[in-house]
CSV table of C-alpha atoms and ligand atoms in Angstrom, one decimal:
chain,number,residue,atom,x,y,z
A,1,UNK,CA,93.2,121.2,96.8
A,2,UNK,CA,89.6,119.8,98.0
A,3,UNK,CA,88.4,116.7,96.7
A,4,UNK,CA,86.3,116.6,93.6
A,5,UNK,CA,82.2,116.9,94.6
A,6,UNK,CA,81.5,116.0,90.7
A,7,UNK,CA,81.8,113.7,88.6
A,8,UNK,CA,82.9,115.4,86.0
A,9,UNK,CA,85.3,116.9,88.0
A,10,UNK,CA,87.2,113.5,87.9
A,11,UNK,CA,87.4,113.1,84.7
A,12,UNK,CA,89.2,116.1,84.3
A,13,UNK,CA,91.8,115.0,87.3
A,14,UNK,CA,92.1,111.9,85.4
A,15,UNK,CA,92.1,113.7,82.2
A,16,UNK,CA,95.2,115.6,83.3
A,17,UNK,CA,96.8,113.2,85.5
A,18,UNK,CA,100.6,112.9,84.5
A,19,UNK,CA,100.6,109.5,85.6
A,20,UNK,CA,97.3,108.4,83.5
A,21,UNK,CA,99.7,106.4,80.4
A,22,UNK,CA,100.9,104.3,83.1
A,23,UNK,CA,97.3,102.5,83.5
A,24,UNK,CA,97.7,101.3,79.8
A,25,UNK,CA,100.7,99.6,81.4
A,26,UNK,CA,98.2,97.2,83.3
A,27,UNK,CA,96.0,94.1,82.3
A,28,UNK,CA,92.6,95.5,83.8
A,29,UNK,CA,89.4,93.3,83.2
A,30,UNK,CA,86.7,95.8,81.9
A,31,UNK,CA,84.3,96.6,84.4
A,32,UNK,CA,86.2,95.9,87.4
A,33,UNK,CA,87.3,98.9,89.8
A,34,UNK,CA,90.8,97.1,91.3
A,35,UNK,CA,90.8,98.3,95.0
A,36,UNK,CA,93.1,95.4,96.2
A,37,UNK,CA,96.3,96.2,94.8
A,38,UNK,CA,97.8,96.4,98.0
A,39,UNK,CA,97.1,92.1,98.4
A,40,UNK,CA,97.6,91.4,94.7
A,41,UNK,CA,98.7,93.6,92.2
A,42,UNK,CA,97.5,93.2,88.9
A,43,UNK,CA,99.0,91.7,85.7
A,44,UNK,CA,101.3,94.0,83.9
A,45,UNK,CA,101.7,94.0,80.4
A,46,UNK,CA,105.4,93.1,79.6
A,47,UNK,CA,105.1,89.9,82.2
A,48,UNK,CA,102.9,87.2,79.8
A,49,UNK,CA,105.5,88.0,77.4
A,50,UNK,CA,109.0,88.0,79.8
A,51,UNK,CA,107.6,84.9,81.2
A,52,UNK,CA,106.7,83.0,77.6
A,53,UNK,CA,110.5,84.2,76.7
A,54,UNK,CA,111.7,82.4,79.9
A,55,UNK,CA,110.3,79.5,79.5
A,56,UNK,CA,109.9,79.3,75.9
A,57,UNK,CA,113.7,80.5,75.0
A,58,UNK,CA,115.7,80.6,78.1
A,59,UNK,CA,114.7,77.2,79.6
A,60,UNK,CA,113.2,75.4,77.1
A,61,UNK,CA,115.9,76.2,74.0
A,62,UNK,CA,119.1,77.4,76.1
A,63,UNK,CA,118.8,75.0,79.0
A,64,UNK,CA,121.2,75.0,81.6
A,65,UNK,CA,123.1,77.4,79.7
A,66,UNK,CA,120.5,80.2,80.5
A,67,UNK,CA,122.2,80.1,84.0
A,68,UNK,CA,124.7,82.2,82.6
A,69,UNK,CA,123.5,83.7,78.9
A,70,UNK,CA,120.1,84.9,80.1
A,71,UNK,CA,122.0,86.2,83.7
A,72,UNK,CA,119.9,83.7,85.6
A,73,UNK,CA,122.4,83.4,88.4
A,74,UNK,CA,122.5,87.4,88.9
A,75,UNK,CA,118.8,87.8,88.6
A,76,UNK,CA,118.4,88.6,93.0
A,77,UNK,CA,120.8,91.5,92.2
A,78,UNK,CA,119.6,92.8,89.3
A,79,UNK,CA,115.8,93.1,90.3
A,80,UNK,CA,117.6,94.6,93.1
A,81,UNK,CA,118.8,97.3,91.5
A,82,UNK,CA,115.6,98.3,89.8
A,83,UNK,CA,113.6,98.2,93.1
A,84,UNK,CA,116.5,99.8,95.2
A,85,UNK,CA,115.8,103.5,94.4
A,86,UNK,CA,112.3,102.9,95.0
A,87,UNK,CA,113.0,102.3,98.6
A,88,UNK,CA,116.1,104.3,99.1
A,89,UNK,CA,118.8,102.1,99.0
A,90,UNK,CA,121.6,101.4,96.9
A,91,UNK,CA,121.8,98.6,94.6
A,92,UNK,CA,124.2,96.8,96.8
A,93,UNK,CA,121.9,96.9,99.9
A,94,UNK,CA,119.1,94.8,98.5
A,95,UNK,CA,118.1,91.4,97.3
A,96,UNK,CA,115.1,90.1,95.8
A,97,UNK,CA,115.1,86.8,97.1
A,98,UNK,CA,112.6,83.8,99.0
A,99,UNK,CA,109.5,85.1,100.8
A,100,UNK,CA,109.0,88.4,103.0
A,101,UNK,CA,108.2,85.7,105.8
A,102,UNK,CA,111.3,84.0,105.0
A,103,UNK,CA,113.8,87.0,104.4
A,104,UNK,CA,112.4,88.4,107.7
A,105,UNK,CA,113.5,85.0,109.6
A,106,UNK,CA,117.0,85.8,108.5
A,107,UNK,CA,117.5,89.5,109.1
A,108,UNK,CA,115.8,89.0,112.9
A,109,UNK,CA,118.3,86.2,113.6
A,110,UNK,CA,121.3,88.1,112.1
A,111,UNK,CA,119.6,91.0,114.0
A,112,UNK,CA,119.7,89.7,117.6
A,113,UNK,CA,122.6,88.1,117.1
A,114,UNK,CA,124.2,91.9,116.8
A,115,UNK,CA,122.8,92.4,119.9
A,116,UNK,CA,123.9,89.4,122.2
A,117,UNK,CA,123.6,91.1,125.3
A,118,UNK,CA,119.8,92.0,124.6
A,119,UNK,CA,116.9,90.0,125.0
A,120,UNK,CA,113.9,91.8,123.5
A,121,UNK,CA,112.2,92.0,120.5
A,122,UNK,CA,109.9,95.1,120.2
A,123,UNK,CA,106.7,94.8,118.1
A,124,UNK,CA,103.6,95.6,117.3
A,125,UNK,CA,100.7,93.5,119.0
A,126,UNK,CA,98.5,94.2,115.7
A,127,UNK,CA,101.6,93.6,113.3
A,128,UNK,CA,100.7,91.2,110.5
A,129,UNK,CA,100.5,87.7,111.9
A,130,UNK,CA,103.3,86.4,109.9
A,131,UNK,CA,105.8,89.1,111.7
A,132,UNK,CA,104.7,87.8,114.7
A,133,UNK,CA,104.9,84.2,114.2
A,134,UNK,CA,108.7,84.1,112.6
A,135,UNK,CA,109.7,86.2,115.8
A,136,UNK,CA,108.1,83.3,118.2
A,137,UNK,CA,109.1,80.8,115.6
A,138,UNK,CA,112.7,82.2,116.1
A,139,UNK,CA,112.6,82.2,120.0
A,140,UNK,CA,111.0,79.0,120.5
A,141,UNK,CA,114.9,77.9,117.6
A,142,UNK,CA,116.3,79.7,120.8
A,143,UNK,CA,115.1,78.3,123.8
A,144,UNK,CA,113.0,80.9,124.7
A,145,UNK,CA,115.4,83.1,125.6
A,146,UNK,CA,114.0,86.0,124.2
A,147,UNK,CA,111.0,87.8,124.9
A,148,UNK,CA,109.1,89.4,122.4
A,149,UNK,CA,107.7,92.2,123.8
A,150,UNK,CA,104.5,93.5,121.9
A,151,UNK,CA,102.9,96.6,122.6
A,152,UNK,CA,100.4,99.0,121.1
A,153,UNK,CA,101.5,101.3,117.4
A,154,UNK,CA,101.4,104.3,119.7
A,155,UNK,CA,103.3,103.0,122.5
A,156,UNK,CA,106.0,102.0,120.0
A,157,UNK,CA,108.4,105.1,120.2
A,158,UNK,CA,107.8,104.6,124.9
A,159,UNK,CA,108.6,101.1,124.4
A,160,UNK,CA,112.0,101.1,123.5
A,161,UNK,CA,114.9,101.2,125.9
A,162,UNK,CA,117.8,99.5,126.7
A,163,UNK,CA,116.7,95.8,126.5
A,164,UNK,CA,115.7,95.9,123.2
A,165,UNK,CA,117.7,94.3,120.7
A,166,UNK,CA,115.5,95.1,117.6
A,167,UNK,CA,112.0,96.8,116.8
A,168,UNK,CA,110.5,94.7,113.9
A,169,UNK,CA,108.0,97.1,112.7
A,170,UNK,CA,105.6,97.3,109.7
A,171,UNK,CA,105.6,100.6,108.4
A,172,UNK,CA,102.1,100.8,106.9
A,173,UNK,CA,99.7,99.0,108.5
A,174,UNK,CA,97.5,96.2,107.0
A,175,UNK,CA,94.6,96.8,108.8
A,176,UNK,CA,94.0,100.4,109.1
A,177,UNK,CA,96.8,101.6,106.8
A,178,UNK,CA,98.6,104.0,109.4
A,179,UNK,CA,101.8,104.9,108.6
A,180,UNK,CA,105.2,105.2,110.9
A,181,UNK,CA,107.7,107.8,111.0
A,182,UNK,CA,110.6,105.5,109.8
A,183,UNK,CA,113.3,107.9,110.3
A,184,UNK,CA,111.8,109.4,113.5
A,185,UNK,CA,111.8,105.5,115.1
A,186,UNK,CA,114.7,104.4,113.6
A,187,UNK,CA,116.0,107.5,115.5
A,188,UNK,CA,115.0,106.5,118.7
A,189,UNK,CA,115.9,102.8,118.3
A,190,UNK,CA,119.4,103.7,117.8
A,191,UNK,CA,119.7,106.6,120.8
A,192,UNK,CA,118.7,103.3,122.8
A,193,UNK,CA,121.2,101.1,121.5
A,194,UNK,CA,118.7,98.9,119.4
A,195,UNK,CA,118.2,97.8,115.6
A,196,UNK,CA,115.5,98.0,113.3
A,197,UNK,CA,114.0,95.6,110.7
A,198,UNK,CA,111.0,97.7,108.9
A,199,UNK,CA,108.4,96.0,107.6
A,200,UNK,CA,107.7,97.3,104.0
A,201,UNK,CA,105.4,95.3,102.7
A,202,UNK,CA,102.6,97.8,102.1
A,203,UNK,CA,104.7,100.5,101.6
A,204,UNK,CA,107.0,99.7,98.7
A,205,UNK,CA,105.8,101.4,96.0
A,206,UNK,CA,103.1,102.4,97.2
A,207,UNK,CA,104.8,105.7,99.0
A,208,UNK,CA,108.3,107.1,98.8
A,209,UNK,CA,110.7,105.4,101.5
A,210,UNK,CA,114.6,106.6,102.0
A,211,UNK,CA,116.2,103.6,103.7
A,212,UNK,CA,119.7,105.3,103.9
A,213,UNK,CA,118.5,108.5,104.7
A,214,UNK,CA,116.9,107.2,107.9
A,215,UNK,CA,119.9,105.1,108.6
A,216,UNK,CA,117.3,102.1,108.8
A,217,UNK,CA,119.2,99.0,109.7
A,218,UNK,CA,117.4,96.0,107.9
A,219,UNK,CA,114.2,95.9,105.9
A,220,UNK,CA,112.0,93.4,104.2
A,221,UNK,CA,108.3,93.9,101.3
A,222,UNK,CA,106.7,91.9,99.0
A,223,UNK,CA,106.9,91.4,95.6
A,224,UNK,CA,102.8,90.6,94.8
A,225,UNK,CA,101.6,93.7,96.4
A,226,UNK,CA,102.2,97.0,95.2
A,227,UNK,CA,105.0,95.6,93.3
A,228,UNK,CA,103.0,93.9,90.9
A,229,UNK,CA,105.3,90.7,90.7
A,230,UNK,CA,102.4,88.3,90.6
A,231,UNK,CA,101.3,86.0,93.1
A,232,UNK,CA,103.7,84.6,95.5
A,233,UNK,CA,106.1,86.6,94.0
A,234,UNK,CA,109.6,86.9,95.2
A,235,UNK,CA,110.2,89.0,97.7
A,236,UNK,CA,112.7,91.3,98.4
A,237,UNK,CA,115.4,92.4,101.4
A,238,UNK,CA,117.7,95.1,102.7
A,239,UNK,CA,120.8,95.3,104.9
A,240,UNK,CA,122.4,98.7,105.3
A,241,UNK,CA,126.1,98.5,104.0
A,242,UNK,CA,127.3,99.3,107.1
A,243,UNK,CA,126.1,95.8,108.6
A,244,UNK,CA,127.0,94.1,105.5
A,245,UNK,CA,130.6,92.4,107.5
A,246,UNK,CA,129.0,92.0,111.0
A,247,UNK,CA,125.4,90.7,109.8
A,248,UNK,CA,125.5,86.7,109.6
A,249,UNK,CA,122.0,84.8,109.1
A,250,UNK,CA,121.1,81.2,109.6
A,251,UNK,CA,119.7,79.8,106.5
A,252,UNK,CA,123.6,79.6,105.3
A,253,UNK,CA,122.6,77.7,102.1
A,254,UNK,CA,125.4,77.1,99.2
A,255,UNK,CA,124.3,80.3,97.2
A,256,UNK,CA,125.2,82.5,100.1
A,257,UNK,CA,128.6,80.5,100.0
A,258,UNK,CA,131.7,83.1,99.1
A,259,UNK,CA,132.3,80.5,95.8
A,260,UNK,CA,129.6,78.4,95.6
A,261,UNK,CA,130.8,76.6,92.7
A,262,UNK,CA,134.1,76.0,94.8
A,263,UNK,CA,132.0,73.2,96.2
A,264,UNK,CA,134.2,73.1,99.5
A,265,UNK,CA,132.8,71.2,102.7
A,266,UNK,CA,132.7,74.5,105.0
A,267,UNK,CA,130.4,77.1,105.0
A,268,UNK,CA,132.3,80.8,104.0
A,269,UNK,CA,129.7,83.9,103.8
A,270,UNK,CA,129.8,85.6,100.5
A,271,UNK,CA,131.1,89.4,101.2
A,272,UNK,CA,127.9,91.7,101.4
A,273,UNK,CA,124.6,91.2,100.8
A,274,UNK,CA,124.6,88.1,98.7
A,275,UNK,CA,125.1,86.2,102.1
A,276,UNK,CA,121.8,86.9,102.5
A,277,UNK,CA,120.7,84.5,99.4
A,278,UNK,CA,120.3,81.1,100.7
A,279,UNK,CA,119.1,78.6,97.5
A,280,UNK,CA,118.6,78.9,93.8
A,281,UNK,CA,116.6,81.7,93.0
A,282,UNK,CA,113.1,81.2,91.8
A,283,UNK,CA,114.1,82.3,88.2
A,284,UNK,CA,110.3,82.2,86.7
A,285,UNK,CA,108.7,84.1,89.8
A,286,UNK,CA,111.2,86.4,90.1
A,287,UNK,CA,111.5,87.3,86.0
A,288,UNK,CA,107.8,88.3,87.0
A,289,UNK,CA,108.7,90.8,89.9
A,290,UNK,CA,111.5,92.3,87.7
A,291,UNK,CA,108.7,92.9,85.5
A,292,UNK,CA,106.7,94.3,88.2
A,293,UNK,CA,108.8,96.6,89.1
A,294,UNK,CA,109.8,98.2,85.7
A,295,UNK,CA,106.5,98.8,85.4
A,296,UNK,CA,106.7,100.5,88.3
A,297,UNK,CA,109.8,102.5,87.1
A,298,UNK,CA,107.8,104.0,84.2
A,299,UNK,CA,106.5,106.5,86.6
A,300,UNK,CA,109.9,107.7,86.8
A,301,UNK,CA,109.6,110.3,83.9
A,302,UNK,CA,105.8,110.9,84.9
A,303,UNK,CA,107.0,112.6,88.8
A,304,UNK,CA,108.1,109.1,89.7
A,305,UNK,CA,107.0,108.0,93.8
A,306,UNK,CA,106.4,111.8,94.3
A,307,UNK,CA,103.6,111.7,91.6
A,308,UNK,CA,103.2,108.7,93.2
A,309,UNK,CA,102.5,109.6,96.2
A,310,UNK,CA,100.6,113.0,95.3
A,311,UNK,CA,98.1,110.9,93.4
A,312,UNK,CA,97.5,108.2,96.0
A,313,UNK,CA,96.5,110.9,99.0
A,314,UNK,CA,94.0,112.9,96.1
A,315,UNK,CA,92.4,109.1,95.7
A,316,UNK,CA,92.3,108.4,99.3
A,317,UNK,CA,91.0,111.6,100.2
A,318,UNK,CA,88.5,111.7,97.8
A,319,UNK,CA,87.5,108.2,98.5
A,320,UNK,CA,87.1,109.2,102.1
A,321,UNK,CA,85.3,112.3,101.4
A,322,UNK,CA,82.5,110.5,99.4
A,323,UNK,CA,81.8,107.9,101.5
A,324,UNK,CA,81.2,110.3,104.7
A,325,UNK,CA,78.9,112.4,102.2
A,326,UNK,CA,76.9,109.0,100.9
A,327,UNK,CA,77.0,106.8,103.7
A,328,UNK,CA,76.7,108.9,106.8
A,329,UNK,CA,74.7,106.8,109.3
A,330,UNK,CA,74.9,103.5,108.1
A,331,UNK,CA,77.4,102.1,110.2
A,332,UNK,CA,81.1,103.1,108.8
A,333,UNK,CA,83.9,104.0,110.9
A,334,UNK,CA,86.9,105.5,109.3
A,335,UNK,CA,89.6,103.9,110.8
A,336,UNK,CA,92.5,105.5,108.6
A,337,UNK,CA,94.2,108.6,109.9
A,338,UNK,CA,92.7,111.5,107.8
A,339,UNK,CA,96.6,113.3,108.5
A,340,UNK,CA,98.7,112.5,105.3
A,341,UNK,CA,102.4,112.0,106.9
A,342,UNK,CA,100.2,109.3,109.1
A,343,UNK,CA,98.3,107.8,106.1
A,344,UNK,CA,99.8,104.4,103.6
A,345,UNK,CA,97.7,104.3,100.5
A,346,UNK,CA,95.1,102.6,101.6
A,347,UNK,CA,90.9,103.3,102.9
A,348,UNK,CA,90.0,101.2,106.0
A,349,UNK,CA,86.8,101.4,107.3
A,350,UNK,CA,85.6,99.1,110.8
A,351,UNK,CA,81.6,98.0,111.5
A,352,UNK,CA,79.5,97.0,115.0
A,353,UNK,CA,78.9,93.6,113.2
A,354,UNK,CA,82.4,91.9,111.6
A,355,UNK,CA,79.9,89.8,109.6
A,356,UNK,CA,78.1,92.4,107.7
A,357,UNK,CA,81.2,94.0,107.2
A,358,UNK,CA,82.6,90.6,105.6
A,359,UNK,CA,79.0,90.5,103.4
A,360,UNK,CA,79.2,93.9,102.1
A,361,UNK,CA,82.8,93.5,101.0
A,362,UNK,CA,81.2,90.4,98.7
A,363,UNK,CA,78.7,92.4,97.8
A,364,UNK,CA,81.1,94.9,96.2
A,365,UNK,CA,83.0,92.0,94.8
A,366,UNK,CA,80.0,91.0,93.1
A,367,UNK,CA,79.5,94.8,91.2
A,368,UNK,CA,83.1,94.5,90.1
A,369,UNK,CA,84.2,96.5,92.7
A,370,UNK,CA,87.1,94.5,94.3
A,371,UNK,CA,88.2,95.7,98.0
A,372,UNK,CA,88.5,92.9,101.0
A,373,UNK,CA,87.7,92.4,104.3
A,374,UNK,CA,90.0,91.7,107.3
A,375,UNK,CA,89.3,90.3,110.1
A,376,UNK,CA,87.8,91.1,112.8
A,377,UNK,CA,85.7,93.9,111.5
A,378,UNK,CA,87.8,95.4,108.6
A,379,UNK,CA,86.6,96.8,104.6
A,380,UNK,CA,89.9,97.8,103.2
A,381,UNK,CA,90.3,99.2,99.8
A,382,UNK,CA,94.2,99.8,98.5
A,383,UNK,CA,94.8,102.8,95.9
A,384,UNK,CA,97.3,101.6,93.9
A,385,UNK,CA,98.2,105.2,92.5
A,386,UNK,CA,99.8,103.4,89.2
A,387,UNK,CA,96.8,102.6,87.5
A,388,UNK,CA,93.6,103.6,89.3
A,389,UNK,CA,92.0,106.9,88.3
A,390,UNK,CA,89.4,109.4,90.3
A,391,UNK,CA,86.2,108.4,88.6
A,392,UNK,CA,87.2,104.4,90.2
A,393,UNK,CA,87.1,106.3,93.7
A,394,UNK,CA,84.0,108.3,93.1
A,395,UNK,CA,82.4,104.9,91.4
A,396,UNK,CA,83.3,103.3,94.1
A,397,UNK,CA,82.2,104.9,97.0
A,398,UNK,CA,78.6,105.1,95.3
A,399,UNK,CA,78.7,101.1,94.9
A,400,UNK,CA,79.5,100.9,98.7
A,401,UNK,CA,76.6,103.4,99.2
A,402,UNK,CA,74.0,101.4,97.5
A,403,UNK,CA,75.1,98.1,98.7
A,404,UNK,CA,74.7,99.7,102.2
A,405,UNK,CA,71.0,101.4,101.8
A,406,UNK,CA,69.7,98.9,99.2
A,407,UNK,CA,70.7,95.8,102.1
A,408,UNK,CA,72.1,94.5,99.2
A,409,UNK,CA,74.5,92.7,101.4
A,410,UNK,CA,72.0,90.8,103.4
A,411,UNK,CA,71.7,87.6,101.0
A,412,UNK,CA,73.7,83.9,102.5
A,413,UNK,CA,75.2,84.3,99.3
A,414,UNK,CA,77.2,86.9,100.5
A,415,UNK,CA,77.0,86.1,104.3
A,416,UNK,CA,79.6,83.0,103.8
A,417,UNK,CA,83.2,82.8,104.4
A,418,UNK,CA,85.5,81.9,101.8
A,419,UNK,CA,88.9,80.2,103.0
A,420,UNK,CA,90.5,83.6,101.8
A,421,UNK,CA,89.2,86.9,102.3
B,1,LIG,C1,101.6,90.6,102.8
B,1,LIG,C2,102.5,90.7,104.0
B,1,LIG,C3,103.4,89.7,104.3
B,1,LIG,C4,103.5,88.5,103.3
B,1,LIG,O1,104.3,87.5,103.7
B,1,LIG,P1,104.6,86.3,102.8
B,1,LIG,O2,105.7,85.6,103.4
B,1,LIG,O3,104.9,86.8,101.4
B,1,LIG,O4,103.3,85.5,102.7
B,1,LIG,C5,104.3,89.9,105.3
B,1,LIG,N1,104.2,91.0,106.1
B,1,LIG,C6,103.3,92.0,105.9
B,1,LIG,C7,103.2,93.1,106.8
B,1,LIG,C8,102.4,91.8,104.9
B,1,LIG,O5,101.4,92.7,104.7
């Protein structure tokens, strides 16, 4: 179907959107059109109160008790299981545990150390930074002896052969949110002999991902992002079962430990995943991502990630199709593929000038209409399909219209950088 060219025509998508009671599910500040769900998700509704019970009851009445009466010591597992169909796993492929920067540190050690004959790492020259940095981070641990070999996202699928050790990808990119064929390169990393660790940070409920039915080797996302665990939020991790003996990873910290309360001297992995768990869980931050993601979950009898999914493409293409029709020749490059299979759920544009782009951005922010800017050159606006509607696209693409003709954005105000953008 075509994207609306009325208004009124998105009210009536968002009149008979099956997903439309899951927006209720959401804290949204009247007046505000949320086009950065894909950096931090908004508040749920069930989190004030999970986290007030946490503190309140199990920490502040129960104590130490709560370790085991409120399930604190299972808590990695049992987020995991509500996130695992989400990404296509089973429940005893996945933690929620530390940070996607830290998770990703231990699935590429226990990654090349599955490959000791290999030396490269393949990746992405424009992956997100952090990627990029554990991988040296892990080399330089190494003494250089790897090399990280980083290429452009189309010469990805060219780029492996018989050196590589493990493709670290990011599925959907953060920039221009292009998306991967994760079973197609997971196919070609293993004809070559190598592994895979996908990057699923912006694609975790955001579009539907089958991690077994690709036969993906290890995976990492992010709680705060379209998992709506709050910010810094616990993130999560997957190892496919069939690496769950061979797989060893370096941060071997006592709740990884076979019987951690054994308190023995030597360090025994834990059978399967849970010797990827390294310390205490964060129990408050992660009570927040459980809550996240059973907000998520609710979409389940609404057409669940294929609703999901449906919804986010109508968003994006309409958002797309409105800003070609209002702002055609004021300097806006669509940098997202227009193809679906290659598109996240995301709007990029790119700009001559990185500044202006950087200034308009702040001018939106300032109408309430909350995207971001990336560097160098970047607006980027995330459709979260849980809780955005049509009439936020259409809205939106007129603010980004008028703060474009007006020169709206033109002001110092808006012309300085913040520390985050
Ligand atoms: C957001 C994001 C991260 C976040 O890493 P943290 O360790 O949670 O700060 C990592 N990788 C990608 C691709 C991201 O988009």
């Amino acid at each position: 179907m075509p994207p609306p060219t009325r208004r009124a025509e998105c009210l009536a998508f968002d009149r008979d959107d099956p997903l439309a009671p899951l927006r209720e599910a959401f804290v949204l500040p009247e007046g505000v059109i949320y086009l950065d769900g894909n950096s931090l998700g908004p508040l749920p509704r069930i989190t004030g109160e999970r986290l007030r019970d946490a503190v309140e009851r199990q920490w502040g009445r129960d104590l130490i008790a709560s370790w085991n009466s409120a399930g604190w010591i299972d808590l990695p597992r049992r987020v995991a299981a509500t996130l695992a169909p989400l990404i296509g796993a089973d429940a005893d492929e996945v933690l929620v545990v530390d940070t996607t920067s830290v998770n990703l540190f231990k699935l590429l050690a226990a990654a090349v150390a599955m490959r000791p004959q290999r030396r490269v790492i393949l990746s992405e020259r424009d992956n997100f930074p952090t990627d990029l940095y554990i991988a040296q981070g892990l080399n330089r641990w190494l003494g250089g002896r790897l090399e990280l070999r980083l290429v452009a996202r189309e010469a990805i699928a060219d780029a492996l052969d018989e050196d590589v050790a493990v493709a670290m990808l990011t599925q959907v990119d953060y920039r221009d949110g292009s998306c991967l064929d994760l079973a197609d390169i997971t196919a070609r990393a293993h004809r070559v002999g190598a592994l895979t660790i996908w990057d699923l940070a912006h694609s975790a409920g955001a579009l539907p991902v089958d991690l077994d039915a690709a036969r993906a080797d290890f995976a990492v996302g992010c709680g705060y992002k379209y998992l709506n665990g709050g910010p810094g939020a616990t993130a999560f991790l997957y190892v496919a079962r069939r690496h769950h003996d061979a797989a060893t990873q370096p941060l071997s910290g006592w709740l990884g430990h076979a019987a951690p309360f054994d308190f023995v001297p030597e360090y025994r992995p834990a059978p399967g995943i849970g010797r990827f768990q390294c310390s205490s869980p964060p129990i408050l931050s992660t009570i927040a991502t459980e809550a996240g993601i059973e907000t998520l979950r609710q979409a389940d009898t609404l057409g669940g990630m294929a609703a999901l999914r449906a919804k986010s493409l109508a968003l994006t293409d309409l958002f797309i199709a409105r800003v070609e029709t209002l702002c055609a020749g004021l300097g806006l490059r669509l940098v997202t593929p227009r193809e679906h299979a290659r598109r996240g759920s995301q709007v990029s544009f790119a700009m001559d000038d990185g500044l202006q782009a950087y200034a308009v951005v702040q001018a939106l922010i300032a109408r309430g209409v909350i995207g971001d800017f990336r560097a160098p050159d970047i607006l980027r606006f995330g459709f979260a399909p849980a809780y955005l509607r049509a009439v936020d696209a259409w809205d939106a693409a007129e603010h980004l219209a008028q703060v474009l003709r007006g020169g709206e954005w033109n002001t110092p105000r808006f012309l300085q950088r913040k520390a985050v953008t």
